[in-house]
CSV table of C-alpha atoms in Angstrom, one decimal:
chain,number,residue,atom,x,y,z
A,25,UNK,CA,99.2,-53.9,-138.3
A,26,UNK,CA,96.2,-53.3,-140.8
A,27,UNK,CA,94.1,-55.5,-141.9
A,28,UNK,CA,93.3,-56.8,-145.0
A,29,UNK,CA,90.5,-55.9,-147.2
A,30,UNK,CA,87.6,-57.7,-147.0
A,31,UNK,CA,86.3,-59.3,-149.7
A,32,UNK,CA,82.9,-56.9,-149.3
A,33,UNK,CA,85.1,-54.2,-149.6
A,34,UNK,CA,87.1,-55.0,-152.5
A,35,UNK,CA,83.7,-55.5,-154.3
A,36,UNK,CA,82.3,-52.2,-153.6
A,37,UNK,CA,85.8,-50.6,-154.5
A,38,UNK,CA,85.4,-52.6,-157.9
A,39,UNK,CA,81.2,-51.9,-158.1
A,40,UNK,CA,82.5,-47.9,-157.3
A,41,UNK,CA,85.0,-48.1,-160.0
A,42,UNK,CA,83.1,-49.4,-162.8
A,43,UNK,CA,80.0,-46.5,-162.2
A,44,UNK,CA,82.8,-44.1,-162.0
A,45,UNK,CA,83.9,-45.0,-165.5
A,46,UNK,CA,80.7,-45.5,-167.1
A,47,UNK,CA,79.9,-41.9,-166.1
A,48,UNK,CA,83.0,-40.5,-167.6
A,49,UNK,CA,82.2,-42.8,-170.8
A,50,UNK,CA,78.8,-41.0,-170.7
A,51,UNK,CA,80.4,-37.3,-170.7
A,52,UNK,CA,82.9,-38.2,-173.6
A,53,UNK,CA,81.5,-41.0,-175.6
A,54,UNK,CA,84.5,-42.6,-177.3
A,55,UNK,CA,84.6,-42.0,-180.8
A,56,UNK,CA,85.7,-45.5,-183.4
A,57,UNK,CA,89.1,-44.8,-183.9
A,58,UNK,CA,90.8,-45.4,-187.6
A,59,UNK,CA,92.6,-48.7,-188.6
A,60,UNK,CA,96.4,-47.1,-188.0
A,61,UNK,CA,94.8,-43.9,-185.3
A,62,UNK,CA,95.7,-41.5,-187.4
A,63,UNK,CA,93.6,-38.0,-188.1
A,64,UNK,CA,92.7,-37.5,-191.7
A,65,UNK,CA,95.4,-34.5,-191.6
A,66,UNK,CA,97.8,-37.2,-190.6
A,67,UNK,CA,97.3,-39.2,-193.8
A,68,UNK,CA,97.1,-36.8,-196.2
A,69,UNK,CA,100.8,-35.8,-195.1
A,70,UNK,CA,101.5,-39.0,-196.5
A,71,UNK,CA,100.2,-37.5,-199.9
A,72,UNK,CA,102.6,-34.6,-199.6
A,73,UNK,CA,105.5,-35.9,-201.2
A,74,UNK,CA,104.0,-36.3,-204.6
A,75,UNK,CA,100.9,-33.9,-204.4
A,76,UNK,CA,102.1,-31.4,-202.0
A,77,UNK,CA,101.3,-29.7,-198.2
A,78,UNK,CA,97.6,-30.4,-198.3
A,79,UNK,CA,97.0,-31.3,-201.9
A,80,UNK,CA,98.7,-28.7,-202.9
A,81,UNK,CA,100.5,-29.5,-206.4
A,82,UNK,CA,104.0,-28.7,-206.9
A,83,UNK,CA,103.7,-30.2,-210.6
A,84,UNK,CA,104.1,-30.7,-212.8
A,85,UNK,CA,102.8,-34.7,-213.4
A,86,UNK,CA,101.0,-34.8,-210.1
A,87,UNK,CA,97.6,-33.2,-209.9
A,88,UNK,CA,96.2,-30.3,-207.0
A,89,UNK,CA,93.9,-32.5,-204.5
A,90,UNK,CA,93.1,-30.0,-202.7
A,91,UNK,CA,89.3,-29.2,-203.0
A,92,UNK,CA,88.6,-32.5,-205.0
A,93,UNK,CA,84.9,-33.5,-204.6
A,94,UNK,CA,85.1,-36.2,-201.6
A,95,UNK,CA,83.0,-39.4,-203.1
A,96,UNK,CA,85.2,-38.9,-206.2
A,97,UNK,CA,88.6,-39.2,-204.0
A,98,UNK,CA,87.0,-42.2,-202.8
A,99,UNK,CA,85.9,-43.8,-205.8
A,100,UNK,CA,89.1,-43.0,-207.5
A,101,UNK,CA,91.2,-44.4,-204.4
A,102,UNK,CA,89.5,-47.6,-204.8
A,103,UNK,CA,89.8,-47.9,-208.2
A,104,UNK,CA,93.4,-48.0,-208.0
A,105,UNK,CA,93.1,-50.7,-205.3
A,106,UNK,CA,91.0,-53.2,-207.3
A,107,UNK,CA,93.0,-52.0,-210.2
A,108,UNK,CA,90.2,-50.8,-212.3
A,109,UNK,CA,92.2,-47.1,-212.5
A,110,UNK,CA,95.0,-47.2,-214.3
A,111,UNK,CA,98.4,-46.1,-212.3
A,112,UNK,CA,102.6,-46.2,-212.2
A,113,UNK,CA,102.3,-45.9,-208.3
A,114,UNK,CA,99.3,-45.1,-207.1
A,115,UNK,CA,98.0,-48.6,-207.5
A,116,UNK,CA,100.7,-49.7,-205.2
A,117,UNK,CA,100.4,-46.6,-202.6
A,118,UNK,CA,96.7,-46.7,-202.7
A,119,UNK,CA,96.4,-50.4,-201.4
A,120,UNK,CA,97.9,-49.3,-198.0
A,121,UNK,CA,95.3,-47.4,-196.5
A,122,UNK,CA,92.0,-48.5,-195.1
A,123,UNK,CA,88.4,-47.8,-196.3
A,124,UNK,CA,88.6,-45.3,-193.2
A,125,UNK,CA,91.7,-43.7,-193.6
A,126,UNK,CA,90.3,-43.5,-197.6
A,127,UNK,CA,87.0,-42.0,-196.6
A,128,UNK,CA,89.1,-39.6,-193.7
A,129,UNK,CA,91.9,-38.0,-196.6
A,130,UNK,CA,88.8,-37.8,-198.7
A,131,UNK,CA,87.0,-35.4,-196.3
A,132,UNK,CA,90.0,-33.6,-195.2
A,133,UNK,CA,91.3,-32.6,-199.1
A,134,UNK,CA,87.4,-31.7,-200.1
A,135,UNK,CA,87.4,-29.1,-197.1
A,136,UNK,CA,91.2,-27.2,-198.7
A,137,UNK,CA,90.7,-24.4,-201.0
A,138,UNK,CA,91.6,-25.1,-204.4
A,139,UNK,CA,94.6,-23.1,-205.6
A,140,UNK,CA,95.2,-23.3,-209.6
A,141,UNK,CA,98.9,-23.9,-210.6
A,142,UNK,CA,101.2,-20.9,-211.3
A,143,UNK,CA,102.1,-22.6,-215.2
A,144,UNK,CA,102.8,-21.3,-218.3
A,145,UNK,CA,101.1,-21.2,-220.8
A,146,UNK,CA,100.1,-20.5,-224.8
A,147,UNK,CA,98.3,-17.3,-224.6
A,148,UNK,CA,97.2,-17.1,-228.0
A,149,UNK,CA,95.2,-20.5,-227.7
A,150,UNK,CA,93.3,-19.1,-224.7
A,151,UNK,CA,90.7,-17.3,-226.8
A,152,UNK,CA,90.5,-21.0,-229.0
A,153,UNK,CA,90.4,-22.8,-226.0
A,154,UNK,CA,87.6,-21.3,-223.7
A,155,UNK,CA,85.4,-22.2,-227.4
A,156,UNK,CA,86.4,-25.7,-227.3
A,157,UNK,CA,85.4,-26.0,-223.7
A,158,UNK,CA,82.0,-24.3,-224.2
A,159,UNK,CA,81.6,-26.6,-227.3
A,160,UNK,CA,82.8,-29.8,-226.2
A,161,UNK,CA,83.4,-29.6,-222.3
A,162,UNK,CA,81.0,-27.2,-220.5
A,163,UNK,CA,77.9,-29.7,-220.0
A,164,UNK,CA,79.7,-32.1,-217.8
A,165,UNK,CA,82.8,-29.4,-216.6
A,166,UNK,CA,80.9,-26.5,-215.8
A,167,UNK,CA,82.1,-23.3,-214.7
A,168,UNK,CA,85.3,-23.8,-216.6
A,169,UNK,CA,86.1,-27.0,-214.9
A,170,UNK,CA,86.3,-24.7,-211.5
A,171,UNK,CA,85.3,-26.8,-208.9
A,172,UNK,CA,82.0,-26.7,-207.7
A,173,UNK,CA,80.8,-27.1,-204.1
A,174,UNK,CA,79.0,-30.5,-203.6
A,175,UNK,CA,79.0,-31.5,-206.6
A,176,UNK,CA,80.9,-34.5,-208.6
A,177,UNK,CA,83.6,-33.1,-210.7
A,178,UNK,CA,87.2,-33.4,-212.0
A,179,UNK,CA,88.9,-30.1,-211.6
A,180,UNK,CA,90.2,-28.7,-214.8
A,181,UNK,CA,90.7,-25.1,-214.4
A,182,UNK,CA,93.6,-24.2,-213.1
A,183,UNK,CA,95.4,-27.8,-213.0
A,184,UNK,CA,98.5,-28.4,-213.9
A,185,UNK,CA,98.8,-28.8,-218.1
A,186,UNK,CA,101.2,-32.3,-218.2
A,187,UNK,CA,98.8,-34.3,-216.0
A,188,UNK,CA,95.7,-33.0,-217.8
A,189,UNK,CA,98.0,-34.4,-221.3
A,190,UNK,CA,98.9,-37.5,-219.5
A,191,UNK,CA,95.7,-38.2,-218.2
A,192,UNK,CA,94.5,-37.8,-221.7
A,193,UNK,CA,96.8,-39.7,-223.1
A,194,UNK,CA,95.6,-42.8,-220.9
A,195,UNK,CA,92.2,-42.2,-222.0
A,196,UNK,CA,92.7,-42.1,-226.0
A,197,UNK,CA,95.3,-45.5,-225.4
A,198,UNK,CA,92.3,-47.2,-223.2
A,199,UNK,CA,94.5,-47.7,-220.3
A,200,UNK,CA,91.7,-45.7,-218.2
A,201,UNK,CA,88.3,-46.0,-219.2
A,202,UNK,CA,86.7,-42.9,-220.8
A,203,UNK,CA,82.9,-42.1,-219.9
A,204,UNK,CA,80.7,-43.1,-222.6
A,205,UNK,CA,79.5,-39.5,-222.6
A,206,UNK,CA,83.3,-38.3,-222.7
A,207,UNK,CA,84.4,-40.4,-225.7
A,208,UNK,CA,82.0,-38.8,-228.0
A,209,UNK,CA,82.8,-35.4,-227.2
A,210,UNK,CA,86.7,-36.4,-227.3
A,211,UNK,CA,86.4,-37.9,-230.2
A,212,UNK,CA,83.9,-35.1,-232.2
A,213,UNK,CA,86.5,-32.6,-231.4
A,214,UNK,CA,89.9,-34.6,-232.5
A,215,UNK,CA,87.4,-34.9,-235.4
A,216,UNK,CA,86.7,-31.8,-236.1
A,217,UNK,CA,90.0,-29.6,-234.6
A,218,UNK,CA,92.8,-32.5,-233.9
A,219,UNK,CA,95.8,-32.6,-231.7
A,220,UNK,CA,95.8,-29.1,-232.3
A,221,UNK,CA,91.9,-28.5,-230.5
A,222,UNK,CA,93.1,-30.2,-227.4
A,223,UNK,CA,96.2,-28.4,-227.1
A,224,UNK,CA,94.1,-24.9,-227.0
A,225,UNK,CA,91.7,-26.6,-224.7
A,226,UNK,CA,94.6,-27.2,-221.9
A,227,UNK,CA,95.7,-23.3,-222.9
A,228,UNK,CA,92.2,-22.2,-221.6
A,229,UNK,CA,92.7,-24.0,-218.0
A,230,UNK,CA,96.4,-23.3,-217.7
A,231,UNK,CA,94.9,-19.8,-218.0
A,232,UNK,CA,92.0,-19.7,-215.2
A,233,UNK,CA,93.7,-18.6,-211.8
């Protein structure tokens, strides 16, 4: 018949244990694992539905994410949490993820490449267009509005033409706020060219592929 453990033993089985597992812990430190365990891949799935397979915009109403500038996907994500964005849904949507799941899309859409929408588009207000974006755009949206690598930016070029109007449209009713900066320009070219400038403005990023 065996014996039972000793109580001596069953300490130095425990004592063996617990050095065993601290060395494994020291080969693979554990990493702090997201609120919900998901990857940032994961999340952004969750995205797909409205803004496509990695960001990718169907259209026509919901922008490309894909390639936006990370710290403004964060900023914009809590904006619609506290409410300070305006939204239909996305103030709903956006209160259900974490500030670690936030920050985790963030860095996973700012590593996709950008891919402009395949839109129609007015091709003689191109010509009018890229002129009102040199005049009125350009200093804040370089490039085009392309996006630029580590940089802040909202991506222009290329996006798709009835979000750019309805995002517009929430800016000139004050439903979002418009950059101080932003307003005058807006409102020096409805000035100067009207509906009509805007219209060849959205013709020049429909354009840029």
């Amino acid at each position: 018949m065996a014996k039972a453990p000793t109580t001596m033993a069953l300490l130095a089985s425990a004592v063996a244990l617990s050095i065993s597992t601290l060395s494994f812990a020291a080969d693979e430190p554990a990493k702090p694992a997201l609120v919900s365990g998901a990857s940032g891949q994961m999340l952004a799935e969750t995205c797909a539905g409205c803004h496509g397979t990695d960001g990718h915009s169907t259209g026509p109403a919901a922008p490309t994410i894909a390639g936006m500038y990370g710290e403004y996907f964060v900023e914009l994500m809590k904006g619609f949490q506290e409410g300070t964005v305006y939204s239909t849904v996305m103030g709903r949507l956006a209160k259900g993820y974490s500030e670690e799941e936030i920050q985790a899309m963030a860095k996973y859409f700012a590593a996709k490449e950008y891919k402009p929408a395949a839109q129609e588009f007015d091709t003689a207000l191109v010509d009018k267009g890229a002129k009102m974006h040199d005049k009125y755009c350009e200093k804040c949206h370089s490039d085009g509005g392309k996006p630029l690598k580590d940089e802040e930016y909202n991506i222009l070029a290329g996006q798709w033409t009835p979000y750019l109007q309805y995002a517009m449209e929430d800016f000139r009713a004050d439903r979002r706020e418009m950059p101080k900066k932003m307003r005058s320009k807006v409102e020096d070219l409805l000035e100067k060219e009207g509906d009509d400038g805007l219209k060849a403005v959205f013709a020049f990023y429909a354009s840029q592929q």
